[in-house]
PDB file of C-alpha atoms and ligand atoms in Angstrom:
ATOM      1  CA  MET A   1      33.692  38.318  32.986  1.00  0.00           C
ATOM      2  CA  PRO A   2      36.527  37.679  35.449  1.00  0.00           C
ATOM      3  CA  LEU A   3      36.362  34.658  37.712  1.00  0.00           C
ATOM      4  CA  LEU A   4      37.190  36.778  40.734  1.00  0.00           C
ATOM      5  CA  GLN A   5      36.694  40.440  41.317  1.00  0.00           C
ATOM      6  CA  LEU A   6      37.490  42.410  44.503  1.00  0.00           C
ATOM      7  CA  LYS A   7      35.718  45.791  44.706  1.00  0.00           C
ATOM      8  CA  ASN A   8      36.892  48.233  47.257  1.00  0.00           C
ATOM      9  CA  ILE A   9      37.853  45.795  49.890  1.00  0.00           C
ATOM     10  CA  GLU A  10      38.735  47.205  53.381  1.00  0.00           C
ATOM     11  CA  CYS A  11      40.073  44.969  56.176  1.00  0.00           C
ATOM     12  CA  TYR A  12      40.995  45.839  59.761  1.00  0.00           C
ATOM     13  CA  TYR A  13      42.911  43.913  62.456  1.00  0.00           C
ATOM     14  CA  GLY A  14      41.206  45.356  65.496  1.00  0.00           C
ATOM     15  CA  PRO A  15      41.619  49.103  65.086  1.00  0.00           C
ATOM     16  CA  VAL A  16      44.400  48.711  62.532  1.00  0.00           C
ATOM     17  CA  LEU A  17      43.419  49.264  58.928  1.00  0.00           C
ATOM     18  CA  ALA A  18      45.365  46.639  56.827  1.00  0.00           C
ATOM     19  CA  ILE A  19      43.980  47.089  53.321  1.00  0.00           C
ATOM     20  CA  LYS A  20      41.964  49.974  52.015  1.00  0.00           C
ATOM     21  CA  GLY A  21      39.906  50.220  48.902  1.00  0.00           C
ATOM     22  CA  VAL A  22      41.518  47.258  47.178  1.00  0.00           C
ATOM     23  CA  SER A  23      40.053  46.387  43.815  1.00  0.00           C
ATOM     24  CA  LEU A  24      41.412  43.737  41.517  1.00  0.00           C
ATOM     25  CA  SER A  25      40.248  41.058  39.199  1.00  0.00           C
ATOM     26  CA  VAL A  26      41.485  37.678  38.006  1.00  0.00           C
ATOM     27  CA  GLU A  27      40.523  36.145  34.641  1.00  0.00           C
ATOM     28  CA  GLU A  28      39.491  32.572  34.548  1.00  0.00           C
ATOM     29  CA  GLY A  29      42.436  30.343  33.575  1.00  0.00           C
ATOM     30  CA  SER A  30      45.067  32.907  34.191  1.00  0.00           C
ATOM     31  CA  VAL A  31      47.821  33.351  36.777  1.00  0.00           C
ATOM     32  CA  ALA A  32      47.811  36.774  38.456  1.00  0.00           C
ATOM     33  CA  THR A  33      50.284  38.065  41.096  1.00  0.00           C
ATOM     34  CA  ILE A  34      50.329  40.566  43.912  1.00  0.00           C
ATOM     35  CA  LEU A  35      53.705  42.160  44.738  1.00  0.00           C
ATOM     36  CA  GLY A  36      54.460  44.383  47.627  1.00  0.00           C
ATOM     37  CA  ALA A  37      56.839  45.038  50.504  1.00  0.00           C
ATOM     38  CA  ASN A  38      56.454  43.313  53.867  1.00  0.00           C
ATOM     39  CA  GLY A  39      53.329  44.385  55.570  1.00  0.00           C
ATOM     40  CA  ALA A  40      51.733  45.833  52.427  1.00  0.00           C
ATOM     41  CA  GLY A  41      48.666  43.564  52.937  1.00  0.00           C
ATOM     42  CA  LYS A  42      49.305  40.715  50.402  1.00  0.00           C
ATOM     43  CA  SER A  43      48.460  37.878  52.822  1.00  0.00           C
ATOM     44  CA  THR A  44      45.433  39.822  54.076  1.00  0.00           C
ATOM     45  CA  ILE A  45      43.947  39.982  50.529  1.00  0.00           C
ATOM     46  CA  LEU A  46      44.471  36.242  50.025  1.00  0.00           C
ATOM     47  CA  LYS A  47      42.961  35.378  53.416  1.00  0.00           C
ATOM     48  CA  THR A  48      39.961  37.631  52.646  1.00  0.00           C
ATOM     49  CA  ILE A  49      39.363  35.929  49.352  1.00  0.00           C
ATOM     50  CA  SER A  50      39.519  32.397  50.889  1.00  0.00           C
ATOM     51  CA  GLY A  51      37.160  33.421  53.641  1.00  0.00           C
ATOM     52  CA  PHE A  52      39.567  33.523  56.689  1.00  0.00           C
ATOM     53  CA  ILE A  53      39.097  37.257  57.119  1.00  0.00           C
ATOM     54  CA  GLU A  54      35.713  39.052  56.843  1.00  0.00           C
ATOM     55  CA  PRO A  55      36.213  42.441  55.113  1.00  0.00           C
ATOM     56  CA  GLU A  56      34.708  45.437  56.714  1.00  0.00           C
ATOM     57  CA  LYS A  57      33.716  46.946  53.417  1.00  0.00           C
ATOM     58  CA  GLY A  58      33.548  46.001  49.832  1.00  0.00           C
ATOM     59  CA  GLU A  59      32.592  42.924  47.655  1.00  0.00           C
ATOM     60  CA  ILE A  60      34.324  39.840  46.584  1.00  0.00           C
ATOM     61  CA  ARG A  61      32.593  38.681  43.392  1.00  0.00           C
ATOM     62  CA  TYR A  62      33.293  35.092  42.596  1.00  0.00           C
ATOM     63  CA  LYS A  63      31.470  34.246  39.385  1.00  0.00           C
ATOM     64  CA  GLU A  64      28.094  35.878  39.892  1.00  0.00           C
ATOM     65  CA  GLU A  65      28.102  35.904  43.722  1.00  0.00           C
ATOM     66  CA  ASN A  66      29.403  38.096  46.515  1.00  0.00           C
ATOM     67  CA  ILE A  67      31.178  35.708  48.834  1.00  0.00           C
ATOM     68  CA  ALA A  68      32.549  38.252  51.252  1.00  0.00           C
ATOM     69  CA  GLY A  69      32.225  36.956  54.895  1.00  0.00           C
ATOM     70  CA  LEU A  70      30.912  33.478  53.954  1.00  0.00           C
ATOM     71  CA  GLY A  71      33.915  31.778  55.659  1.00  0.00           C
ATOM     72  CA  PRO A  72      36.510  29.222  54.447  1.00  0.00           C
ATOM     73  CA  GLN A  73      34.238  26.260  54.189  1.00  0.00           C
ATOM     74  CA  GLN A  74      31.934  27.992  51.846  1.00  0.00           C
ATOM     75  CA  ALA A  75      34.882  29.271  49.863  1.00  0.00           C
ATOM     76  CA  VAL A  76      36.306  25.660  49.512  1.00  0.00           C
ATOM     77  CA  LYS A  77      32.838  24.400  48.450  1.00  0.00           C
ATOM     78  CA  ARG A  78      32.755  27.020  45.707  1.00  0.00           C
ATOM     79  CA  GLY A  79      36.226  25.897  44.496  1.00  0.00           C
ATOM     80  CA  ILE A  80      38.488  28.468  46.208  1.00  0.00           C
ATOM     81  CA  CYS A  81      41.500  26.968  47.946  1.00  0.00           C
ATOM     82  CA  HIS A  82      44.227  28.680  49.921  1.00  0.00           C
ATOM     83  CA  VAL A  83      47.800  27.466  50.312  1.00  0.00           C
ATOM     84  CA  PRO A  84      48.922  29.415  53.350  1.00  0.00           C
ATOM     85  CA  GLU A  85      52.405  30.876  53.945  1.00  0.00           C
ATOM     86  CA  GLY A  86      54.506  28.483  56.019  1.00  0.00           C
ATOM     87  CA  ARG A  87      52.633  25.509  54.599  1.00  0.00           C
ATOM     88  CA  GLU A  88      50.739  24.422  57.751  1.00  0.00           C
ATOM     89  CA  VAL A  89      50.589  20.681  57.097  1.00  0.00           C
ATOM     90  CA  PHE A  90      49.331  18.333  59.784  1.00  0.00           C
ATOM     91  CA  ASP A  91      52.609  17.133  61.347  1.00  0.00           C
ATOM     92  CA  GLU A  92      51.083  14.176  63.188  1.00  0.00           C
ATOM     93  CA  LEU A  93      49.307  12.900  60.138  1.00  0.00           C
ATOM     94  CA  THR A  94      50.851  10.873  57.277  1.00  0.00           C
ATOM     95  CA  VAL A  95      51.258  12.344  53.773  1.00  0.00           C
ATOM     96  CA  ALA A  96      48.385  10.135  52.687  1.00  0.00           C
ATOM     97  CA  GLU A  97      46.148  11.444  55.465  1.00  0.00           C
ATOM     98  CA  ASN A  98      47.132  15.087  54.826  1.00  0.00           C
ATOM     99  CA  LEU A  99      46.253  14.653  51.155  1.00  0.00           C
ATOM    100  CA  ARG A 100      42.878  13.012  51.895  1.00  0.00           C
ATOM    101  CA  MET A 101      42.095  15.977  54.215  1.00  0.00           C
ATOM    102  CA  GLY A 102      42.118  18.119  51.109  1.00  0.00           C
ATOM    103  CA  ALA A 103      39.319  16.101  49.623  1.00  0.00           C
ATOM    104  CA  TYR A 104      37.276  16.234  52.869  1.00  0.00           C
ATOM    105  CA  LEU A 105      34.408  18.513  51.611  1.00  0.00           C
ATOM    106  CA  ARG A 106      34.019  16.894  48.133  1.00  0.00           C
ATOM    107  CA  LYS A 107      30.831  15.252  47.239  1.00  0.00           C
ATOM    108  CA  ASP A 108      32.338  13.388  44.161  1.00  0.00           C
ATOM    109  CA  ARG A 109      34.269  10.845  46.252  1.00  0.00           C
ATOM    110  CA  HIS A 110      34.562   8.516  43.279  1.00  0.00           C
ATOM    111  CA  ASN A 111      36.901  10.959  41.529  1.00  0.00           C
ATOM    112  CA  VAL A 112      39.258  11.329  44.476  1.00  0.00           C
ATOM    113  CA  PRO A 113      41.513   8.329  43.771  1.00  0.00           C
ATOM    114  CA  ALA A 114      42.272   9.561  40.289  1.00  0.00           C
ATOM    115  CA  ASP A 115      42.992  12.997  41.484  1.00  0.00           C
ATOM    116  CA  LEU A 116      45.264  11.536  44.175  1.00  0.00           C
ATOM    117  CA  GLU A 117      47.256   9.689  41.541  1.00  0.00           C
ATOM    118  CA  ARG A 118      47.583  12.812  39.504  1.00  0.00           C
ATOM    119  CA  VAL A 119      48.879  14.808  42.481  1.00  0.00           C
ATOM    120  CA  LEU A 120      51.399  12.079  43.204  1.00  0.00           C
ATOM    121  CA  GLY A 121      52.390  12.317  39.545  1.00  0.00           C
ATOM    122  CA  TYR A 122      53.207  16.005  40.031  1.00  0.00           C
ATOM    123  CA  PHE A 123      55.037  15.407  43.277  1.00  0.00           C
ATOM    124  CA  GLY A 124      57.242  12.393  43.124  1.00  0.00           C
ATOM    125  CA  PRO A 125      58.758  12.705  46.657  1.00  0.00           C
ATOM    126  CA  LEU A 126      55.178  12.559  48.167  1.00  0.00           C
ATOM    127  CA  ARG A 127      54.656   9.130  46.566  1.00  0.00           C
ATOM    128  CA  GLU A 128      57.958   7.905  48.150  1.00  0.00           C
ATOM    129  CA  ARG A 129      56.992   9.207  51.591  1.00  0.00           C
ATOM    130  CA  TYR A 130      53.307   8.429  51.303  1.00  0.00           C
ATOM    131  CA  ARG A 131      52.979   6.503  54.596  1.00  0.00           C
ATOM    132  CA  GLN A 132      55.355   8.798  56.596  1.00  0.00           C
ATOM    133  CA  ARG A 133      54.428  11.477  59.064  1.00  0.00           C
ATOM    134  CA  ALA A 134      54.204  14.900  57.467  1.00  0.00           C
ATOM    135  CA  GLY A 135      56.297  16.342  60.224  1.00  0.00           C
ATOM    136  CA  TRP A 136      59.281  14.232  59.042  1.00  0.00           C
ATOM    137  CA  LEU A 137      59.303  15.829  55.513  1.00  0.00           C
ATOM    138  CA  SER A 138      61.694  18.527  54.398  1.00  0.00           C
ATOM    139  CA  GLY A 139      60.526  22.141  53.890  1.00  0.00           C
ATOM    140  CA  GLY A 140      60.246  21.534  50.134  1.00  0.00           C
ATOM    141  CA  GLU A 141      58.335  18.327  50.574  1.00  0.00           C
ATOM    142  CA  GLN A 142      55.965  20.039  53.023  1.00  0.00           C
ATOM    143  CA  GLN A 143      55.365  22.756  50.427  1.00  0.00           C
ATOM    144  CA  MET A 144      54.569  20.068  47.848  1.00  0.00           C
ATOM    145  CA  LEU A 145      52.201  18.468  50.391  1.00  0.00           C
ATOM    146  CA  ALA A 146      50.400  21.745  51.094  1.00  0.00           C
ATOM    147  CA  ILE A 147      49.937  22.370  47.292  1.00  0.00           C
ATOM    148  CA  GLY A 148      48.876  18.735  46.725  1.00  0.00           C
ATOM    149  CA  ARG A 149      46.338  18.841  49.609  1.00  0.00           C
ATOM    150  CA  ALA A 150      44.855  22.031  48.105  1.00  0.00           C
ATOM    151  CA  LEU A 151      44.646  20.354  44.625  1.00  0.00           C
ATOM    152  CA  LEU A 152      42.648  17.548  46.176  1.00  0.00           C
ATOM    153  CA  SER A 153      39.867  19.946  46.875  1.00  0.00           C
ATOM    154  CA  ARG A 154      39.690  20.333  43.072  1.00  0.00           C
ATOM    155  CA  PRO A 155      40.045  24.041  43.175  1.00  0.00           C
ATOM    156  CA  ARG A 156      38.911  26.357  40.445  1.00  0.00           C
ATOM    157  CA  LEU A 157      40.862  29.198  42.078  1.00  0.00           C
ATOM    158  CA  LEU A 158      44.017  28.570  43.958  1.00  0.00           C
ATOM    159  CA  THR A 159      45.446  31.393  46.180  1.00  0.00           C
ATOM    160  CA  MET A 160      49.154  30.763  47.089  1.00  0.00           C
ATOM    161  CA  ASP A 161      51.015  32.677  49.684  1.00  0.00           C
ATOM    162  CA  GLU A 162      54.801  32.669  49.274  1.00  0.00           C
ATOM    163  CA  PRO A 163      55.333  29.234  47.918  1.00  0.00           C
ATOM    164  CA  SER A 164      59.093  29.724  47.590  1.00  0.00           C
ATOM    165  CA  LEU A 165      59.643  30.720  51.187  1.00  0.00           C
ATOM    166  CA  GLY A 166      62.662  28.950  52.766  1.00  0.00           C
ATOM    167  CA  LEU A 167      63.247  26.672  49.826  1.00  0.00           C
ATOM    168  CA  SER A 168      66.573  26.117  47.948  1.00  0.00           C
ATOM    169  CA  PRO A 169      66.746  27.681  44.518  1.00  0.00           C
ATOM    170  CA  MET A 170      66.508  24.273  42.893  1.00  0.00           C
ATOM    171  CA  LEU A 171      63.388  23.410  44.694  1.00  0.00           C
ATOM    172  CA  VAL A 172      61.935  26.809  43.963  1.00  0.00           C
ATOM    173  CA  LYS A 173      62.446  26.207  40.278  1.00  0.00           C
ATOM    174  CA  GLU A 174      60.842  22.703  40.676  1.00  0.00           C
ATOM    175  CA  ILE A 175      57.866  24.135  42.516  1.00  0.00           C
ATOM    176  CA  PHE A 176      57.252  26.868  40.052  1.00  0.00           C
ATOM    177  CA  LYS A 177      57.398  24.463  37.207  1.00  0.00           C
ATOM    178  CA  ILE A 178      54.574  22.475  38.796  1.00  0.00           C
ATOM    179  CA  ILE A 179      52.622  25.663  39.526  1.00  0.00           C
ATOM    180  CA  ARG A 180      52.694  26.456  35.822  1.00  0.00           C
ATOM    181  CA  ARG A 181      51.658  22.965  34.986  1.00  0.00           C
ATOM    182  CA  ILE A 182      48.695  23.149  37.431  1.00  0.00           C
ATOM    183  CA  ASN A 183      47.621  26.176  35.545  1.00  0.00           C
ATOM    184  CA  THR A 184      47.995  24.782  32.048  1.00  0.00           C
ATOM    185  CA  GLU A 185      47.130  21.140  32.598  1.00  0.00           C
ATOM    186  CA  GLU A 186      44.403  21.417  35.248  1.00  0.00           C
ATOM    187  CA  GLY A 187      43.128  24.861  33.948  1.00  0.00           C
ATOM    188  CA  THR A 188      43.284  26.123  37.517  1.00  0.00           C
ATOM    189  CA  THR A 189      43.182  29.886  37.959  1.00  0.00           C
ATOM    190  CA  ILE A 190      45.896  31.049  40.380  1.00  0.00           C
ATOM    191  CA  LEU A 191      46.388  34.172  42.385  1.00  0.00           C
ATOM    192  CA  LEU A 192      50.040  34.135  43.574  1.00  0.00           C
ATOM    193  CA  VAL A 193      51.831  36.145  46.257  1.00  0.00           C
ATOM    194  CA  GLU A 194      55.512  35.714  46.053  1.00  0.00           C
ATOM    195  CA  GLN A 195      58.690  37.511  47.435  1.00  0.00           C
ATOM    196  CA  ASN A 196      60.653  36.604  44.411  1.00  0.00           C
ATOM    197  CA  ALA A 197      59.306  39.256  42.155  1.00  0.00           C
ATOM    198  CA  ARG A 198      61.115  38.154  39.054  1.00  0.00           C
ATOM    199  CA  LEU A 199      59.735  34.693  39.309  1.00  0.00           C
ATOM    200  CA  ALA A 200      56.249  35.939  40.062  1.00  0.00           C
ATOM    201  CA  LEU A 201      56.251  38.223  37.041  1.00  0.00           C
ATOM    202  CA  GLN A 202      57.606  35.524  34.784  1.00  0.00           C
ATOM    203  CA  THR A 203      54.880  33.070  35.975  1.00  0.00           C
ATOM    204  CA  ALA A 204      51.926  35.363  35.989  1.00  0.00           C
ATOM    205  CA  SER A 205      50.277  37.229  33.138  1.00  0.00           C
ATOM    206  CA  TYR A 206      48.817  40.151  35.121  1.00  0.00           C
ATOM    207  CA  GLY A 207      50.142  41.811  38.232  1.00  0.00           C
ATOM    208  CA  TYR A 208      49.181  44.244  41.081  1.00  0.00           C
ATOM    209  CA  ILE A 209      51.595  46.309  43.032  1.00  0.00           C
ATOM    210  CA  LEU A 210      50.459  46.884  46.593  1.00  0.00           C
ATOM    211  CA  GLU A 211      51.836  49.622  48.816  1.00  0.00           C
ATOM    212  CA  VAL A 212      50.652  50.164  52.412  1.00  0.00           C
ATOM    213  CA  GLY A 213      47.267  48.428  51.764  1.00  0.00           C
ATOM    214  CA  ARG A 214      46.528  50.093  48.463  1.00  0.00           C
ATOM    215  CA  VAL A 215      46.941  48.996  44.864  1.00  0.00           C
ATOM    216  CA  VAL A 216      49.201  51.625  43.291  1.00  0.00           C
ATOM    217  CA  LEU A 217      49.943  50.059  39.959  1.00  0.00           C
ATOM    218  CA  ASP A 218      48.447  47.162  37.796  1.00  0.00           C
ATOM    219  CA  ASN A 219      49.121  45.970  34.355  1.00  0.00           C
ATOM    220  CA  THR A 220      50.165  42.902  32.345  1.00  0.00           C
ATOM    221  CA  THR A 221      53.442  41.503  33.732  1.00  0.00           C
ATOM    222  CA  ARG A 222      55.071  42.159  30.367  1.00  0.00           C
ATOM    223  CA  GLU A 223      54.422  45.881  30.919  1.00  0.00           C
ATOM    224  CA  LEU A 224      55.260  45.706  34.557  1.00  0.00           C
ATOM    225  CA  MET A 225      58.656  44.250  33.741  1.00  0.00           C
ATOM    226  CA  GLU A 226      59.375  47.232  31.556  1.00  0.00           C
ATOM    227  CA  ASN A 227      58.200  49.722  34.237  1.00  0.00           C
ATOM    228  CA  GLN A 228      61.134  51.664  35.627  1.00  0.00           C
ATOM    229  CA  ASP A 229      59.822  51.723  39.133  1.00  0.00           C
ATOM    230  CA  VAL A 230      59.106  48.024  39.141  1.00  0.00           C
ATOM    231  CA  GLN A 231      62.602  47.355  37.792  1.00  0.00           C
ATOM    232  CA  GLU A 232      64.254  49.503  40.391  1.00  0.00           C
ATOM    233  CA  PHE A 233      62.278  48.594  43.441  1.00  0.00           C
ATOM    234  CA  TYR A 234      61.302  44.955  42.804  1.00  0.00           C
ATOM    235  CA  LEU A 235      63.775  43.595  40.334  1.00  0.00           C
ATOM    236  CA  GLY A 236      66.851  45.419  41.617  1.00  0.00           C
ATOM    237  CA  VAL A 237      67.759  46.836  38.229  1.00  0.00           C
ATOM    238  CA  GLN A 238      69.962  50.036  38.452  1.00  0.00           C
ATOM    239  CA  GLN A 239      68.394  52.761  36.249  1.00  0.00           C
ATOM    240  CA  GLU A 240      71.814  54.049  35.153  1.00  0.00           C
ATOM    241  CA  SER A 241      72.608  50.807  33.358  1.00  0.00           C
ATOM    242  CA  ILE A 242      69.211  50.964  31.535  1.00  0.00           C
ATOM    243  CA  ARG A 243      69.067  54.595  30.539  1.00  0.00           C
ATOM    244  CA  GLY A 244      72.644  55.826  30.814  1.00  0.00           C
ATOM    245  CA  LYS A 245      71.230  58.841  32.626  1.00  0.00           C
ATOM    246  CA  LYS A 246      71.538  60.215  36.174  1.00  0.00           C
ATOM    247  CA  ARG A 247      69.583  58.171  38.699  1.00  0.00           C
ATOM    248  CA  TRP A 248      65.964  59.300  38.717  1.00  0.00           C
ATOM    249  CA  LYS A 249      64.821  60.321  42.177  1.00  0.00           C
ATOM    250  CA  ARG A 250      61.302  60.938  43.218  1.00  0.00           C
ATOM    251  CA  LYS A 251      59.726  61.363  46.690  1.00  0.00           C
ATOM    252  CA  LYS A 252      56.547  59.569  45.799  1.00  0.00           C
ATOM    253  CA  LEU A 253      57.163  56.276  43.926  1.00  0.00           C
ATOM    254  CA  TRP A 254      53.876  55.652  42.473  1.00  0.00           C
ATOM    255  CA  ARG A 255      50.945  57.700  41.156  1.00  0.00           C
TER     256      ARG A 255
HETATM  257  N1  ATP B   1      46.875  39.119  63.032  1.00  0.00           N
HETATM  258  C1  ATP B   1      47.201  40.390  62.831  1.00  0.00           C
HETATM  259  N2  ATP B   1      46.901  41.343  63.912  1.00  0.00           N
HETATM  260  C2  ATP B   1      47.278  42.549  63.736  1.00  0.00           C
HETATM  261  N3  ATP B   1      47.868  43.131  62.630  1.00  0.00           N
HETATM  262  C3  ATP B   1      48.061  42.296  61.611  1.00  0.00           C
HETATM  263  C4  ATP B   1      47.817  40.883  61.599  1.00  0.00           C
HETATM  264  N4  ATP B   1      48.222  40.307  60.540  1.00  0.00           N
HETATM  265  C5  ATP B   1      48.733  41.311  59.755  1.00  0.00           C
HETATM  266  N5  ATP B   1      48.591  42.484  60.444  1.00  0.00           N
HETATM  267  C6  ATP B   1      48.979  43.823  59.855  1.00  0.00           C
HETATM  268  O1  ATP B   1      48.300  44.108  58.707  1.00  0.00           O
HETATM  269  C7  ATP B   1      49.190  44.633  57.652  1.00  0.00           C
HETATM  270  C8  ATP B   1      49.201  43.695  56.490  1.00  0.00           C
HETATM  271  O2  ATP B   1      49.803  42.481  56.809  1.00  0.00           O
HETATM  272  P1  ATP B   1      49.924  41.261  55.779  1.00  0.00           P
HETATM  273  O3  ATP B   1      50.334  40.046  56.542  1.00  0.00           O
HETATM  274  O4  ATP B   1      48.726  41.171  54.942  1.00  0.00           O
HETATM  275  O5  ATP B   1      51.167  41.797  54.895  1.00  0.00           O
HETATM  276  P2  ATP B   1      51.972  41.034  53.726  1.00  0.00           P
HETATM  277  O6  ATP B   1      51.997  41.948  52.573  1.00  0.00           O
HETATM  278  O7  ATP B   1      51.559  39.659  53.518  1.00  0.00           O
HETATM  279  O8  ATP B   1      53.464  41.017  54.396  1.00  0.00           O
HETATM  280  P3  ATP B   1      54.683  39.964  54.345  1.00  0.00           P
HETATM  281  O9  ATP B   1      55.379  40.214  52.955  1.00  0.00           O
HETATM  282  O10 ATP B   1      55.534  40.270  55.452  1.00  0.00           O
HETATM  283  O11 ATP B   1      54.028  38.565  54.359  1.00  0.00           O
HETATM  284  C9  ATP B   1      50.572  44.767  58.340  1.00  0.00           C
HETATM  285  O12 ATP B   1      50.691  46.121  58.839  1.00  0.00           O
HETATM  286  C10 ATP B   1      50.452  43.812  59.521  1.00  0.00           C
HETATM  287  O13 ATP B   1      51.292  44.303  60.569  1.00  0.00           O
HETATM  288 MG1   MG B   2      52.356  37.739  53.869  1.00  0.00          MG
END
């Protein structure tokens, strides 16, 4: 039984259909990823799961329950937490205050100090800047803060939208090391959207390819990395160099 299952989800922005008939599932304890071009609907899927968008059709099964349309507070209460694209930390608040906001809805307040300590263990720079305003942090530190704040809600499922956006290669490496640790050490299930397809496929065990609002391909990331279309369109590998044959051209890329 997967932790999360989307069944035929359809979302609109006004009259504009953004995702149509999207079905996917995420196993408990795993890292799954969604790849797709700009505008494919990746963020829409994550926002729908975390309750920020109500789907027009379809089901979001989380454990035994359909949570579609319950809203973000109910999602957080059930252990679903979203790290949005562009971080969105509270600039005027300190690092400490931002982190505590993450624990806002928790009933088990007595566990919060220990969790705070663990988060500061993952993200050293946040400890150094604990009393400083979040607006003064660098982009990478703000990303750490956004992830740290999400962790303080004690998520069972973490949805992450483009965590590497705007960060230097070294910081990206660092952040992804921590994302893997969160998965293995905390046992947190992660659904990851990431422009860096290679990094996403190396981090996740299962992947979905999204094209204009539809899932066109899904498989284990091991298989996806072997897939010619994925290699060509997401990993930038030239087919000639792989197969020694004339470049393979098709009008329709996917099934
Ligand atoms: N607030 C909005 N109002 C109207 N249309 C929107 C809105 N947000 C997204 N869309 C449209 O819905 C579609 C899916 O957008 P979404 O942001 O989910 O794509 P994405 O895959 O996350 O893209 P990117 O890689 O650029 O982040 C796009 O066609 C987009 O233009
Ligand atoms: Mg997006």
